[in-house]
PDB file of C-alpha atoms in Angstrom:
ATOM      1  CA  UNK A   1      -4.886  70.887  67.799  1.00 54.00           C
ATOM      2  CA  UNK A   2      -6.641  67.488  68.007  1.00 57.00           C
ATOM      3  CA  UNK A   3     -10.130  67.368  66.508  1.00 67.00           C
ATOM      4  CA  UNK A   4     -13.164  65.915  68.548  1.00 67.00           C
ATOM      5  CA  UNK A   5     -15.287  63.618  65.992  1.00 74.00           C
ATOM      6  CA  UNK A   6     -18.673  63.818  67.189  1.00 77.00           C
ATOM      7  CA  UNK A   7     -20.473  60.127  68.493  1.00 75.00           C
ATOM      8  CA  UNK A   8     -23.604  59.699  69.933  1.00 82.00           C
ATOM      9  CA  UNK A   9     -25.327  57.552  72.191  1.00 79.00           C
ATOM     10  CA  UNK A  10     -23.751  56.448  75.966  1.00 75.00           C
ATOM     11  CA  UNK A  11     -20.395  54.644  76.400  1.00 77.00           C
ATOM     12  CA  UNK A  12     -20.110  51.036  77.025  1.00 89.00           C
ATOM     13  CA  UNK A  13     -20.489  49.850  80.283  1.00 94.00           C
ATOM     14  CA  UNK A  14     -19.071  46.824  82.176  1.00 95.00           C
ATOM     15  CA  UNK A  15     -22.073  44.577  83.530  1.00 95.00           C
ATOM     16  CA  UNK A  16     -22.600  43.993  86.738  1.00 95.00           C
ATOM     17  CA  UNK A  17     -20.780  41.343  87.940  1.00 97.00           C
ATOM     18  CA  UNK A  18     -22.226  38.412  89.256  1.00 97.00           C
ATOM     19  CA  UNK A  19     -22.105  37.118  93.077  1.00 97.00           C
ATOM     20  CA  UNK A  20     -18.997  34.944  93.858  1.00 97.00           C
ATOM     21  CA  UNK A  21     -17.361  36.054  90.776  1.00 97.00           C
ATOM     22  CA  UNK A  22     -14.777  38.081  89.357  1.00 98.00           C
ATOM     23  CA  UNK A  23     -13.478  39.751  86.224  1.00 98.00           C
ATOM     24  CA  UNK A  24     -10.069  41.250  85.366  1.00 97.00           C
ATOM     25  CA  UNK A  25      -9.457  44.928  83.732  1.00 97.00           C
ATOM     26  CA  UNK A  26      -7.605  47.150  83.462  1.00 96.00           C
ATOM     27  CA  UNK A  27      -7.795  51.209  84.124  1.00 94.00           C
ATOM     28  CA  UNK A  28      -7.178  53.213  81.411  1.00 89.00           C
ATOM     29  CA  UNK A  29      -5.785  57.188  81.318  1.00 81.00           C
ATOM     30  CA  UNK A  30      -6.047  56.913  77.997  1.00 76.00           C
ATOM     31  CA  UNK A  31      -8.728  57.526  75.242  1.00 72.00           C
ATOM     32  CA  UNK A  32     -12.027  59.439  75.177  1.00 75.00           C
ATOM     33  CA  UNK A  33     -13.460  57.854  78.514  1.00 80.00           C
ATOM     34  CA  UNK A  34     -13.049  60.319  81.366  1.00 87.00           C
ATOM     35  CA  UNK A  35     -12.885  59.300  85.240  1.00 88.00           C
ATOM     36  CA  UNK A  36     -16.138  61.127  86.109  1.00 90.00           C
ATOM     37  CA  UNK A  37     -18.477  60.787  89.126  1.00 87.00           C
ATOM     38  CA  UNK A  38     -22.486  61.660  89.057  1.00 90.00           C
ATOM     39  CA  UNK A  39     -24.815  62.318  91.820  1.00 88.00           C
ATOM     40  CA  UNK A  40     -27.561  59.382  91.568  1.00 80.00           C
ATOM     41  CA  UNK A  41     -30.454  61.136  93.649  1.00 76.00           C
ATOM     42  CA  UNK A  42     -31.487  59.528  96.918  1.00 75.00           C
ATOM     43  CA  UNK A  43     -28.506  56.859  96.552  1.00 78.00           C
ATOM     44  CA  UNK A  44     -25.420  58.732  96.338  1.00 84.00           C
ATOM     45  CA  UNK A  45     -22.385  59.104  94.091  1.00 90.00           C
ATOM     46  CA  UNK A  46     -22.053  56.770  91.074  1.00 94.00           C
ATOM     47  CA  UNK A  47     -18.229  56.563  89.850  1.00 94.00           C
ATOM     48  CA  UNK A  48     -17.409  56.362  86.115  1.00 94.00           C
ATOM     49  CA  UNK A  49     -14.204  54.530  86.048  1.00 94.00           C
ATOM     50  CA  UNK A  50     -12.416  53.984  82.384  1.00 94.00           C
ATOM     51  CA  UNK A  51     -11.276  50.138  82.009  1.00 95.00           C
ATOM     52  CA  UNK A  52     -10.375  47.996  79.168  1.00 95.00           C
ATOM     53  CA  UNK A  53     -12.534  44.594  79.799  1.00 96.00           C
ATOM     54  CA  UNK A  54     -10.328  41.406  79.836  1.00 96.00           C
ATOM     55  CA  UNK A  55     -12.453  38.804  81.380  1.00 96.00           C
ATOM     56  CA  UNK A  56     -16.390  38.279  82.364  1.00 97.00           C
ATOM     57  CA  UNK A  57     -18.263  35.825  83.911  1.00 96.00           C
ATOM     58  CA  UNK A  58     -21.329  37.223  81.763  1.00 94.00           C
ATOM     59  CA  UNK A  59     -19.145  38.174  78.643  1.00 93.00           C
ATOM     60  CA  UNK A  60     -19.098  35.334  76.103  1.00 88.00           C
ATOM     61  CA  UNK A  61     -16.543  36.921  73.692  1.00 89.00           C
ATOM     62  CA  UNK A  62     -14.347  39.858  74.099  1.00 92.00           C
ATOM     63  CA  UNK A  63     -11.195  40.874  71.922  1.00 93.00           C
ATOM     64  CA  UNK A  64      -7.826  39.237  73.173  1.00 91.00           C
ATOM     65  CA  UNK A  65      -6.847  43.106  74.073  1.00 92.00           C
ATOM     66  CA  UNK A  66      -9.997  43.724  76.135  1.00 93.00           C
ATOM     67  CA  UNK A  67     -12.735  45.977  75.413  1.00 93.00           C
ATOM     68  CA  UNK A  68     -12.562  49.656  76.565  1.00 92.00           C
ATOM     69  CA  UNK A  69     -15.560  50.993  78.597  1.00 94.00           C
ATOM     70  CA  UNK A  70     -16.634  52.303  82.136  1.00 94.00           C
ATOM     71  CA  UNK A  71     -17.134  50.769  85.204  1.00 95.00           C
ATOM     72  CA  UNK A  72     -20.069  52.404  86.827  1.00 94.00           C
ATOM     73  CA  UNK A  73     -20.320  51.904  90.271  1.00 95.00           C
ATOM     74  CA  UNK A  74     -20.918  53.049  93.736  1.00 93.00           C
ATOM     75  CA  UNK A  75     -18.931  50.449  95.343  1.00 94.00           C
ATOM     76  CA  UNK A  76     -16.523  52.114  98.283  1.00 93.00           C
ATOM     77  CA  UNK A  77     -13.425  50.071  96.172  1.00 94.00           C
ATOM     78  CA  UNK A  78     -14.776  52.690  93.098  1.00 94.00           C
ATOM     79  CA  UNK A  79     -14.792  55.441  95.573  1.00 93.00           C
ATOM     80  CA  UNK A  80     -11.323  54.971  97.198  1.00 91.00           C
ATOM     81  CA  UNK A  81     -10.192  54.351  93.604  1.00 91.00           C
ATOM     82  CA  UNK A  82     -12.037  57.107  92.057  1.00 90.00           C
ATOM     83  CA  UNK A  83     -10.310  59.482  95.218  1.00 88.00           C
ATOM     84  CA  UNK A  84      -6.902  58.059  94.841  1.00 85.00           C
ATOM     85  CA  UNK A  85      -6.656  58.825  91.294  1.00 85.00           C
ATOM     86  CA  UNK A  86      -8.078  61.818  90.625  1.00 84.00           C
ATOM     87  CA  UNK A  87      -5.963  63.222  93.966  1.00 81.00           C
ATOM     88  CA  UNK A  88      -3.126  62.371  92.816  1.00 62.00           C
ATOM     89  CA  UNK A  89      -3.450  61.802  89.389  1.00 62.00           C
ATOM     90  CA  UNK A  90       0.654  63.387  88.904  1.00 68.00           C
ATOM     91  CA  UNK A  91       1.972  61.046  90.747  1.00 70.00           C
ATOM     92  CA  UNK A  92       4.162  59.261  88.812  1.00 69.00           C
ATOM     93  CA  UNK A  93       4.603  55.862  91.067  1.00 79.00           C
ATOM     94  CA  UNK A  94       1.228  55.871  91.963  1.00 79.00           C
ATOM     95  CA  UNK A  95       0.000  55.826  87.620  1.00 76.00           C
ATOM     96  CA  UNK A  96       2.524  53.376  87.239  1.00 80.00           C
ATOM     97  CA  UNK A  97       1.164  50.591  89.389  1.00 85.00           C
ATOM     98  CA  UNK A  98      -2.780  51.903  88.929  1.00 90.00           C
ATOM     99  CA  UNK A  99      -2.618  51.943  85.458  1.00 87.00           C
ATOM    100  CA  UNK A 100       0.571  49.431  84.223  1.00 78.00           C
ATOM    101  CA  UNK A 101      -1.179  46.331  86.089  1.00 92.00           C
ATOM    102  CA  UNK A 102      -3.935  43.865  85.407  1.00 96.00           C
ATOM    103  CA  UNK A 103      -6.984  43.677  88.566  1.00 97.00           C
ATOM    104  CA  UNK A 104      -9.364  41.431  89.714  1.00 98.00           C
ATOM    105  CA  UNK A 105     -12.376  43.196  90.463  1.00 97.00           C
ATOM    106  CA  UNK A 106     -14.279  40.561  92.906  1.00 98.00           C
ATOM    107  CA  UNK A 107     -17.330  40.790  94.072  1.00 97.00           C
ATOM    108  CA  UNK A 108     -18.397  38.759  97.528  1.00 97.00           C
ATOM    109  CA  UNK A 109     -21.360  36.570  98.192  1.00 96.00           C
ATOM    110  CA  UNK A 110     -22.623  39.979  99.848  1.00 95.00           C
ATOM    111  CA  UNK A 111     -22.342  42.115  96.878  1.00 94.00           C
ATOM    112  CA  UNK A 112     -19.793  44.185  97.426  1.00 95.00           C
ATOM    113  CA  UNK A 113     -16.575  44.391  95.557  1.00 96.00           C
ATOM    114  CA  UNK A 114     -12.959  44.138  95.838  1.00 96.00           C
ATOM    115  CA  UNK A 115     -10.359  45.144  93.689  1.00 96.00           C
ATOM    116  CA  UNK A 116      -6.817  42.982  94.028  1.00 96.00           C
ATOM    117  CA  UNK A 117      -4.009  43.877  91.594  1.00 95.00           C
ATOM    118  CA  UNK A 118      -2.827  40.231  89.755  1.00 94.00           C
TER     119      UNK A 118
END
């Protein structure tokens, strides 16, 4: 029996990023961040998506193994992730190229984003 140690505060969570540019993460099944999704009120779901940070355009400095946090979102590429995974989330092919690749989570001059596996 594992035992919980107690933390408080919120979770880390990815910055937005900015127009025209891109950062690279992973998704992570591991850890104490769960895939969760939230009603926000009047502006629909927001998706809680585990990642481990690898590149920023607004992130000076992060560890050579990336930093582990959430992307919060309610991008459709969140939601069709967010559906995908948590679907089929025993799927072993499925994990394996979700979860064993690098992305590039772009977002367009528009704002909305794209995710591309690298």
């Amino acid at each position: 029996m594992s035992v919980k140690k107690l933390s408080f505060g919120p979770a880390s969570k990815m910055p937005e990023v900015p127009k025209s540019e891109y950062a690279e993460l992973k998704f992570s099944e591991t850890g104490e961040l769960m895939w969760e999704h939230k009603e926000d009120g009047e502006y629909g779901m927001k998706f809680f998506i585990p990642i481990v940070l690898l590149t920023h355009p607004s992130v000076e400095s992060l560890p050579a193994s990336g930093s582990a946090m959430h992307w919060v979102s309610k991008a459709e590429a969140a939601e069709q992730l967010y559906n995908v995974v948590t679907e089929n989330i025993d799927a072993p092919n499925l994990k394996k190229e979700i979860f064993g690749k690098k992305w590039k989570l772009t977002r367009s001059i528009t704002g909305s984003y794209r995710l591309d596996q690298i």
